[in-house]
C-alpha cells in the first residue's frame, strides 16, 4: 500500500480516473499474482498446459488494458490529454 498509494495520487493528477484506476488496479493484481507465485514456489509445479493457460490469461489482461488507452487523436477531449500535455 505504501508503494501504490503515492503512485495512484500521482497518476490521478496526470490521467483521467476512468483510465488510470483500472490500469493501476490491474497492475497491482498482476504483480501480486506473479510475486506470490514466485515467493511461494507455485509456478514450479505447473504443467505445460497450466503455463500456457496462465500466460494466455496474462496476455488477455494486458490486451484488455491496452484497449482502455486513449488514442492520440482523442487528446482534444477534456481529461484525456497526453501525459506531456497534462503537465503544462
PDB file of N, CA and C in Angstrom:
ATOM      1  N   UNK A   1       0.829  -1.177   0.000  1.00  0.00           N
ATOM      2  CA  UNK A   1       0.000   0.000   0.000  1.00  0.00           C
ATOM      3  C   UNK A   1       0.877   1.245   0.000  1.00  0.00           C
ATOM      4  N   UNK A   2       1.948   1.222   0.739  1.00  0.00           N
ATOM      5  CA  UNK A   2       2.834   2.382   0.808  1.00  0.00           C
ATOM      6  C   UNK A   2       3.477   2.674  -0.539  1.00  0.00           C
ATOM      7  N   UNK A   3       3.616   1.670  -1.372  1.00  0.00           N
ATOM      8  CA  UNK A   3       4.179   1.870  -2.707  1.00  0.00           C
ATOM      9  C   UNK A   3       3.121   2.372  -3.678  1.00  0.00           C
ATOM     10  N   UNK A   4       1.914   1.794  -3.626  1.00  0.00           N
ATOM     11  CA  UNK A   4       0.900   2.064  -4.646  1.00  0.00           C
ATOM     12  C   UNK A   4       0.132   3.357  -4.416  1.00  0.00           C
ATOM     13  N   UNK A   5      -0.099   3.756  -3.183  1.00  0.00           N
ATOM     14  CA  UNK A   5      -0.899   4.947  -2.923  1.00  0.00           C
ATOM     15  C   UNK A   5      -0.268   6.224  -3.477  1.00  0.00           C
ATOM     16  N   UNK A   6       1.033   6.460  -3.282  1.00  0.00           N
ATOM     17  CA  UNK A   6       1.633   7.648  -3.919  1.00  0.00           C
ATOM     18  C   UNK A   6       1.582   7.576  -5.450  1.00  0.00           C
ATOM     19  N   UNK A   7       1.713   6.369  -6.012  1.00  0.00           N
ATOM     20  CA  UNK A   7       1.617   6.218  -7.475  1.00  0.00           C
ATOM     21  C   UNK A   7       0.214   6.563  -7.961  1.00  0.00           C
ATOM     22  N   UNK A   8      -0.791   6.140  -7.198  1.00  0.00           N
ATOM     23  CA  UNK A   8      -2.173   6.446  -7.552  1.00  0.00           C
ATOM     24  C   UNK A   8      -2.418   7.954  -7.525  1.00  0.00           C
ATOM     25  N   UNK A   9      -1.958   8.617  -6.491  1.00  0.00           N
ATOM     26  CA  UNK A   9      -2.135  10.069  -6.399  1.00  0.00           C
ATOM     27  C   UNK A   9      -1.445  10.786  -7.548  1.00  0.00           C
ATOM     28  N   UNK A  10      -0.239  10.376  -7.859  1.00  0.00           N
ATOM     29  CA  UNK A  10       0.495  10.982  -8.975  1.00  0.00           C
ATOM     30  C   UNK A  10      -0.196  10.721 -10.304  1.00  0.00           C
ATOM     31  N   UNK A  11      -0.658   9.503 -10.499  1.00  0.00           N
ATOM     32  CA  UNK A  11      -1.318   9.152 -11.757  1.00  0.00           C
ATOM     33  C   UNK A  11      -2.645   9.873 -11.911  1.00  0.00           C
ATOM     34  N   UNK A  12      -3.379  10.047 -10.828  1.00  0.00           N
ATOM     35  CA  UNK A  12      -4.668  10.738 -10.908  1.00  0.00           C
ATOM     36  C   UNK A  12      -4.499  12.216 -11.255  1.00  0.00           C
ATOM     37  N   UNK A  13      -3.355  12.793 -10.930  1.00  0.00           N
ATOM     38  CA  UNK A  13      -3.082  14.174 -11.332  1.00  0.00           C
ATOM     39  C   UNK A  13      -2.828  14.277 -12.828  1.00  0.00           C
ATOM     40  N   UNK A  14      -2.356  13.206 -13.454  1.00  0.00           N
ATOM     41  CA  UNK A  14      -1.956  13.252 -14.864  1.00  0.00           C
ATOM     42  C   UNK A  14      -2.975  12.672 -15.834  1.00  0.00           C
ATOM     43  N   UNK A  15      -3.755  11.696 -15.391  1.00  0.00           N
ATOM     44  CA  UNK A  15      -4.640  10.964 -16.294  1.00  0.00           C
ATOM     45  C   UNK A  15      -6.058  10.940 -15.736  1.00  0.00           C
ATOM     46  N   UNK A  16      -7.052  10.727 -16.603  1.00  0.00           N
ATOM     47  CA  UNK A  16      -8.431  10.619 -16.108  1.00  0.00           C
ATOM     48  C   UNK A  16      -8.625   9.355 -15.279  1.00  0.00           C
ATOM     49  N   UNK A  17      -9.468   9.455 -14.274  1.00  0.00           N
ATOM     50  CA  UNK A  17      -9.681   8.343 -13.344  1.00  0.00           C
ATOM     51  C   UNK A  17     -10.248   7.109 -14.042  1.00  0.00           C
ATOM     52  N   UNK A  18     -11.095   7.309 -15.050  1.00  0.00           N
ATOM     53  CA  UNK A  18     -11.686   6.160 -15.741  1.00  0.00           C
ATOM     54  C   UNK A  18     -10.649   5.333 -16.482  1.00  0.00           C
ATOM     55  N   UNK A  19      -9.496   5.911 -16.754  1.00  0.00           N
ATOM     56  CA  UNK A  19      -8.411   5.181 -17.406  1.00  0.00           C
ATOM     57  C   UNK A  19      -7.422   4.634 -16.390  1.00  0.00           C
ATOM     58  N   UNK A  20      -6.968   5.466 -15.490  1.00  0.00           N
ATOM     59  CA  UNK A  20      -5.814   5.104 -14.661  1.00  0.00           C
ATOM     60  C   UNK A  20      -6.169   4.165 -13.508  1.00  0.00           C
ATOM     61  N   UNK A  21      -7.356   4.260 -12.946  1.00  0.00           N
ATOM     62  CA  UNK A  21      -7.717   3.382 -11.831  1.00  0.00           C
ATOM     63  C   UNK A  21      -7.747   1.920 -12.269  1.00  0.00           C
ATOM     64  N   UNK A  22      -8.397   1.567 -13.400  1.00  0.00           N
ATOM     65  CA  UNK A  22      -8.328   0.160 -13.831  1.00  0.00           C
ATOM     66  C   UNK A  22      -6.906  -0.289 -14.174  1.00  0.00           C
ATOM     67  N   UNK A  23      -6.114   0.605 -14.753  1.00  0.00           N
ATOM     68  CA  UNK A  23      -4.737   0.243 -15.096  1.00  0.00           C
ATOM     69  C   UNK A  23      -3.928  -0.051 -13.837  1.00  0.00           C
ATOM     70  N   UNK A  24      -4.022   0.809 -12.847  1.00  0.00           N
ATOM     71  CA  UNK A  24      -3.272   0.588 -11.610  1.00  0.00           C
ATOM     72  C   UNK A  24      -3.789  -0.630 -10.848  1.00  0.00           C
ATOM     73  N   UNK A  25      -5.104  -0.829 -10.824  1.00  0.00           N
ATOM     74  CA  UNK A  25      -5.658  -1.998 -10.138  1.00  0.00           C
ATOM     75  C   UNK A  25      -5.196  -3.286 -10.807  1.00  0.00           C
ATOM     76  N   UNK A  26      -5.202  -3.287 -12.134  1.00  0.00           N
ATOM     77  CA  UNK A  26      -4.734  -4.461 -12.866  1.00  0.00           C
ATOM     78  C   UNK A  26      -3.249  -4.697 -12.637  1.00  0.00           C
ATOM     79  N   UNK A  27      -2.473  -3.641 -12.619  1.00  0.00           N
ATOM     80  CA  UNK A  27      -1.039  -3.772 -12.335  1.00  0.00           C
ATOM     81  C   UNK A  27      -0.823  -4.366 -10.954  1.00  0.00           C
ATOM     82  N   UNK A  28      -1.566  -3.869  -9.982  1.00  0.00           N
ATOM     83  CA  UNK A  28      -1.462  -4.389  -8.613  1.00  0.00           C
ATOM     84  C   UNK A  28      -1.751  -5.892  -8.597  1.00  0.00           C
ATOM     85  N   UNK A  29      -2.835  -6.304  -9.246  1.00  0.00           N
ATOM     86  CA  UNK A  29      -3.218  -7.714  -9.255  1.00  0.00           C
ATOM     87  C   UNK A  29      -2.170  -8.562  -9.966  1.00  0.00           C
ATOM     88  N   UNK A  30      -1.695  -8.111 -11.130  1.00  0.00           N
ATOM     89  CA  UNK A  30      -0.688  -8.883 -11.876  1.00  0.00           C
ATOM     90  C   UNK A  30       0.595  -9.059 -11.070  1.00  0.00           C
ATOM     91  N   UNK A  31       1.090  -7.973 -10.485  1.00  0.00           N
ATOM     92  CA  UNK A  31       2.328  -8.074  -9.718  1.00  0.00           C
ATOM     93  C   UNK A  31       2.144  -8.909  -8.455  1.00  0.00           C
ATOM     94  N   UNK A  32       0.963  -8.848  -7.846  1.00  0.00           N
ATOM     95  CA  UNK A  32       0.699  -9.664  -6.670  1.00  0.00           C
ATOM     96  C   UNK A  32       0.668 -11.139  -7.021  1.00  0.00           C
ATOM     97  N   UNK A  33      -0.005 -11.478  -8.118  1.00  0.00           N
ATOM     98  CA  UNK A  33      -0.076 -12.881  -8.549  1.00  0.00           C
ATOM     99  C   UNK A  33       1.320 -13.397  -8.908  1.00  0.00           C
ATOM    100  N   UNK A  34       2.063 -12.613  -9.665  1.00  0.00           N
ATOM    101  CA  UNK A  34       3.408 -13.049 -10.067  1.00  0.00           C
ATOM    102  C   UNK A  34       4.350 -13.172  -8.872  1.00  0.00           C
ATOM    103  N   UNK A  35       4.338 -12.170  -7.990  1.00  0.00           N
ATOM    104  CA  UNK A  35       5.248 -12.244  -6.840  1.00  0.00           C
ATOM    105  C   UNK A  35       4.840 -13.361  -5.883  1.00  0.00           C
ATOM    106  N   UNK A  36       3.531 -13.577  -5.705  1.00  0.00           N
ATOM    107  CA  UNK A  36       3.081 -14.686  -4.857  1.00  0.00           C
ATOM    108  C   UNK A  36       3.460 -16.032  -5.447  1.00  0.00           C
ATOM    109  N   UNK A  37       3.326 -16.160  -6.762  1.00  0.00           N
ATOM    110  CA  UNK A  37       3.710 -17.411  -7.425  1.00  0.00           C
ATOM    111  C   UNK A  37       5.193 -17.692  -7.307  1.00  0.00           C
ATOM    112  N   UNK A  38       5.998 -16.650  -7.393  1.00  0.00           N
ATOM    113  CA  UNK A  38       7.453 -16.817  -7.264  1.00  0.00           C
ATOM    114  C   UNK A  38       7.836 -17.083  -5.817  1.00  0.00           C
ATOM    115  N   UNK A  39       7.304 -16.273  -4.894  1.00  0.00           N
ATOM    116  CA  UNK A  39       7.677 -16.400  -3.487  1.00  0.00           C
ATOM    117  C   UNK A  39       7.285 -17.757  -2.915  1.00  0.00           C
ATOM    118  N   UNK A  40       6.081 -18.195  -3.210  1.00  0.00           N
ATOM    119  CA  UNK A  40       5.594 -19.455  -2.647  1.00  0.00           C
ATOM    120  C   UNK A  40       5.913 -20.658  -3.520  1.00  0.00           C
ATOM    121  N   UNK A  41       6.598 -20.457  -4.631  1.00  0.00           N
ATOM    122  CA  UNK A  41       7.024 -21.546  -5.487  1.00  0.00           C
ATOM    123  C   UNK A  41       5.885 -22.251  -6.208  1.00  0.00           C
ATOM    124  N   UNK A  42       4.796 -21.539  -6.447  1.00  0.00           N
ATOM    125  CA  UNK A  42       3.634 -22.165  -7.067  1.00  0.00           C
ATOM    126  C   UNK A  42       3.840 -22.449  -8.551  1.00  0.00           C
ATOM    127  N   UNK A  43       4.750 -21.744  -9.186  1.00  0.00           N
ATOM    128  CA  UNK A  43       4.974 -21.945 -10.614  1.00  0.00           C
ATOM    129  C   UNK A  43       5.798 -23.195 -10.901  1.00  0.00           C
ATOM    130  N   UNK A  44       6.494 -23.709  -9.894  1.00  0.00           N
ATOM    131  CA  UNK A  44       7.354 -24.868 -10.096  1.00  0.00           C
ATOM    132  C   UNK A  44       6.567 -26.134 -10.439  1.00  0.00           C
ATOM    133  N   UNK A  45       5.355 -26.227  -9.928  1.00  0.00           N
ATOM    134  CA  UNK A  45       4.580 -27.460 -10.132  1.00  0.00           C
ATOM    135  C   UNK A  45       3.562 -27.349 -11.271  1.00  0.00           C
ATOM    136  N   UNK A  46       3.593 -26.280 -12.032  1.00  0.00           N
ATOM    137  CA  UNK A  46       2.638 -26.122 -13.128  1.00  0.00           C
ATOM    138  C   UNK A  46       2.994 -27.031 -14.296  1.00  0.00           C
ATOM    139  N   UNK A  47       1.971 -27.635 -14.875  1.00  0.00           N
ATOM    140  CA  UNK A  47       2.181 -28.433 -16.083  1.00  0.00           C
ATOM    141  C   UNK A  47       2.276 -27.484 -17.276  1.00  0.00           C
ATOM    142  N   UNK A  48       2.650 -28.024 -18.415  1.00  0.00           N
ATOM    143  CA  UNK A  48       2.760 -27.210 -19.629  1.00  0.00           C
ATOM    144  C   UNK A  48       1.418 -26.576 -19.962  1.00  0.00           C
ATOM    145  N   UNK A  49       0.368 -27.318 -19.829  1.00  0.00           N
ATOM    146  CA  UNK A  49      -0.968 -26.807 -20.117  1.00  0.00           C
ATOM    147  C   UNK A  49      -1.321 -25.647 -19.182  1.00  0.00           C
ATOM    148  N   UNK A  50      -0.974 -25.764 -17.925  1.00  0.00           N
ATOM    149  CA  UNK A  50      -1.254 -24.706 -16.967  1.00  0.00           C
ATOM    150  C   UNK A  50      -0.421 -23.456 -17.247  1.00  0.00           C
ATOM    151  N   UNK A  51       0.824 -23.635 -17.657  1.00  0.00           N
ATOM    152  CA  UNK A  51       1.673 -22.491 -18.008  1.00  0.00           C
ATOM    153  C   UNK A  51       1.097 -21.758 -19.211  1.00  0.00           C
ATOM    154  N   UNK A  52       0.640 -22.516 -20.211  1.00  0.00           N
ATOM    155  CA  UNK A  52       0.032 -21.911 -21.394  1.00  0.00           C
ATOM    156  C   UNK A  52      -1.239 -21.158 -21.001  1.00  0.00           C
ATOM    157  N   UNK A  53      -2.075 -21.756 -20.159  1.00  0.00           N
ATOM    158  CA  UNK A  53      -3.301 -21.096 -19.708  1.00  0.00           C
ATOM    159  C   UNK A  53      -3.021 -19.844 -18.897  1.00  0.00           C
ATOM    160  N   UNK A  54      -2.036 -19.910 -18.001  1.00  0.00           N
ATOM    161  CA  UNK A  54      -1.664 -18.754 -17.192  1.00  0.00           C
ATOM    162  C   UNK A  54      -1.126 -17.637 -18.076  1.00  0.00           C
ATOM    163  N   UNK A  55      -0.278 -17.986 -19.026  1.00  0.00           N
ATOM    164  CA  UNK A  55       0.281 -16.992 -19.948  1.00  0.00           C
ATOM    165  C   UNK A  55      -0.810 -16.370 -20.811  1.00  0.00           C
ATOM    166  N   UNK A  56      -1.746 -17.183 -21.264  1.00  0.00           N
ATOM    167  CA  UNK A  56      -2.866 -16.657 -22.056  1.00  0.00           C
ATOM    168  C   UNK A  56      -3.727 -15.711 -21.220  1.00  0.00           C
ATOM    169  N   UNK A  57      -3.908 -16.028 -19.971  1.00  0.00           N
ATOM    170  CA  UNK A  57      -4.659 -15.140 -19.081  1.00  0.00           C
ATOM    171  C   UNK A  57      -3.966 -13.814 -18.885  1.00  0.00           C
ATOM    172  N   UNK A  58      -2.658 -13.851 -18.670  1.00  0.00           N
ATOM    173  CA  UNK A  58      -1.894 -12.608 -18.532  1.00  0.00           C
ATOM    174  C   UNK A  58      -1.959 -11.779 -19.808  1.00  0.00           C
ATOM    175  N   UNK A  59      -1.833 -12.432 -20.953  1.00  0.00           N
ATOM    176  CA  UNK A  59      -1.897 -11.721 -22.233  1.00  0.00           C
ATOM    177  C   UNK A  59      -3.276 -11.106 -22.448  1.00  0.00           C
ATOM    178  N   UNK A  60      -4.311 -11.798 -22.041  1.00  0.00           N
ATOM    179  CA  UNK A  60      -5.672 -11.268 -22.172  1.00  0.00           C
ATOM    180  C   UNK A  60      -5.871 -10.028 -21.304  1.00  0.00           C
ATOM    181  N   UNK A  61      -5.357 -10.067 -20.097  1.00  0.00           N
ATOM    182  CA  UNK A  61      -5.471  -8.917 -19.199  1.00  0.00           C
ATOM    183  C   UNK A  61      -4.717  -7.718 -19.777  1.00  0.00           C
ATOM    184  N   UNK A  62      -3.520  -7.938 -20.261  1.00  0.00           N
ATOM    185  CA  UNK A  62      -2.726  -6.851 -20.839  1.00  0.00           C
ATOM    186  C   UNK A  62      -3.399  -6.297 -22.092  1.00  0.00           C
ATOM    187  N   UNK A  63      -3.957  -7.171 -22.915  1.00  0.00           N
ATOM    188  CA  UNK A  63      -4.674  -6.713 -24.107  1.00  0.00           C
ATOM    189  C   UNK A  63      -5.905  -5.895 -23.722  1.00  0.00           C
ATOM    190  N   UNK A  64      -6.605  -6.314 -22.689  1.00  0.00           N
ATOM    191  CA  UNK A  64      -7.775  -5.565 -22.230  1.00  0.00           C
ATOM    192  C   UNK A  64      -7.420  -4.180 -21.733  1.00  0.00           C
ATOM    193  N   UNK A  65      -6.327  -4.074 -21.016  1.00  0.00           N
ATOM    194  CA  UNK A  65      -5.892  -2.762 -20.534  1.00  0.00           C
ATOM    195  C   UNK A  65      -5.452  -1.884 -21.699  1.00  0.00           C
ATOM    196  N   UNK A  66      -4.821  -2.484 -22.706  1.00  0.00           N
ATOM    197  CA  UNK A  66      -4.381  -1.677 -23.852  1.00  0.00           C
ATOM    198  C   UNK A  66      -5.568  -1.095 -24.615  1.00  0.00           C
ATOM    199  N   UNK A  67      -6.711  -1.756 -24.551  1.00  0.00           N
ATOM    200  CA  UNK A  67      -7.915  -1.221 -25.190  1.00  0.00           C
ATOM    201  C   UNK A  67      -8.383   0.054 -24.481  1.00  0.00           C
ATOM    202  N   UNK A  68      -8.120   0.162 -23.190  1.00  0.00           N
ATOM    203  CA  UNK A  68      -8.533   1.341 -22.433  1.00  0.00           C
ATOM    204  C   UNK A  68      -7.693   2.579 -22.729  1.00  0.00           C
ATOM    205  N   UNK A  69      -6.501   2.387 -23.286  1.00  0.00           N
ATOM    206  CA  UNK A  69      -5.609   3.522 -23.508  1.00  0.00           C
ATOM    207  C   UNK A  69      -6.228   4.508 -24.487  1.00  0.00           C
ATOM    208  N   UNK A  70      -6.236   5.793 -24.128  1.00  0.00           N
ATOM    209  CA  UNK A  70      -6.784   6.782 -25.056  1.00  0.00           C
ATOM    210  C   UNK A  70      -5.877   6.934 -26.274  1.00  0.00           C
ATOM    211  N   UNK A  71      -6.493   7.128 -27.418  1.00  0.00           N
ATOM    212  CA  UNK A  71      -5.747   7.327 -28.648  1.00  0.00           C
ATOM    213  C   UNK A  71      -5.222   8.759 -28.699  1.00  0.00           C
ATOM    214  N   UNK A  72      -4.153   8.972 -29.451  1.00  0.00           N
ATOM    215  CA  UNK A  72      -3.580  10.308 -29.575  1.00  0.00           C
ATOM    216  C   UNK A  72      -4.579  11.270 -30.202  1.00  0.00           C
ATOM    217  N   UNK A  73      -5.455  10.773 -31.096  1.00  0.00           N
ATOM    218  CA  UNK A  73      -6.422  11.634 -31.767  1.00  0.00           C
ATOM    219  C   UNK A  73      -7.514  12.114 -30.819  1.00  0.00           C
ATOM    220  N   UNK A  74      -7.696  11.463 -29.664  1.00  0.00           N
ATOM    221  CA  UNK A  74      -8.708  11.889 -28.712  1.00  0.00           C
ATOM    222  C   UNK A  74      -8.147  12.819 -27.652  1.00  0.00           C
ATOM    223  N   UNK A  75      -6.917  13.290 -27.825  1.00  0.00           N
ATOM    224  CA  UNK A  75      -6.314  14.141 -26.806  1.00  0.00           C
ATOM    225  C   UNK A  75      -7.002  15.491 -26.702  1.00  0.00           C
ATOM    226  N   UNK A  76      -7.835  15.881 -27.693  1.00  0.00           N
ATOM    227  CA  UNK A  76      -8.567  17.129 -27.596  1.00  0.00           C
ATOM    228  C   UNK A  76      -9.774  17.001 -26.670  1.00  0.00           C
ATOM    229  N   UNK A  77     -10.128  15.765 -26.308  1.00  0.00           N
ATOM    230  CA  UNK A  77     -11.222  15.537 -25.384  1.00  0.00           C
ATOM    231  C   UNK A  77     -10.788  15.953 -23.988  1.00  0.00           C
ATOM    232  N   UNK A  78     -11.595  16.725 -23.271  1.00  0.00           N
ATOM    233  CA  UNK A  78     -11.204  17.146 -21.915  1.00  0.00           C
ATOM    234  C   UNK A  78     -10.933  15.944 -21.022  1.00  0.00           C
ATOM    235  N   UNK A  79      -9.834  15.993 -20.296  1.00  0.00           N
ATOM    236  CA  UNK A  79      -9.473  14.930 -19.372  1.00  0.00           C
ATOM    237  C   UNK A  79      -8.705  13.787 -20.004  1.00  0.00           C
ATOM    238  N   UNK A  80      -8.530  13.803 -21.327  1.00  0.00           N
ATOM    239  CA  UNK A  80      -7.792  12.730 -21.989  1.00  0.00           C
ATOM    240  C   UNK A  80      -6.531  13.266 -22.650  1.00  0.00           C
ATOM    241  N   UNK A  81      -5.928  14.254 -22.067  1.00  0.00           N
ATOM    242  CA  UNK A  81      -4.723  14.840 -22.642  1.00  0.00           C
ATOM    243  C   UNK A  81      -3.570  13.871 -22.532  1.00  0.00           C
ATOM    244  N   UNK A  82      -2.681  13.948 -23.494  1.00  0.00           N
ATOM    245  CA  UNK A  82      -1.465  13.120 -23.453  1.00  0.00           C
ATOM    246  C   UNK A  82      -0.650  13.542 -22.239  1.00  0.00           C
ATOM    247  N   UNK A  83       0.184  12.647 -21.689  1.00  0.00           N
ATOM    248  CA  UNK A  83       0.933  12.971 -20.460  1.00  0.00           C
ATOM    249  C   UNK A  83       1.745  14.253 -20.567  1.00  0.00           C
ATOM    250  N   UNK A  84       2.389  14.505 -21.708  1.00  0.00           N
ATOM    251  CA  UNK A  84       3.196  15.703 -21.802  1.00  0.00           C
ATOM    252  C   UNK A  84       2.352  16.960 -21.869  1.00  0.00           C
ATOM    253  N   UNK A  85       1.098  16.836 -22.351  1.00  0.00           N
ATOM    254  CA  UNK A  85       0.200  17.977 -22.378  1.00  0.00           C
ATOM    255  C   UNK A  85      -0.426  18.241 -21.028  1.00  0.00           C
ATOM    256  N   UNK A  86      -0.577  17.210 -20.234  1.00  0.00           N
ATOM    257  CA  UNK A  86      -1.221  17.344 -18.942  1.00  0.00           C
ATOM    258  C   UNK A  86      -0.348  18.091 -17.936  1.00  0.00           C
ATOM    259  N   UNK A  87       0.969  18.045 -18.101  1.00  0.00           N
ATOM    260  CA  UNK A  87       1.853  18.698 -17.164  1.00  0.00           C
ATOM    261  C   UNK A  87       1.879  20.212 -17.350  1.00  0.00           C
ATOM    262  N   UNK A  88       1.738  20.685 -18.558  1.00  0.00           N
ATOM    263  CA  UNK A  88       1.963  22.089 -18.831  1.00  0.00           C
ATOM    264  C   UNK A  88       0.751  22.857 -18.995  1.00  0.00           C
TER     265      UNK A  88
END
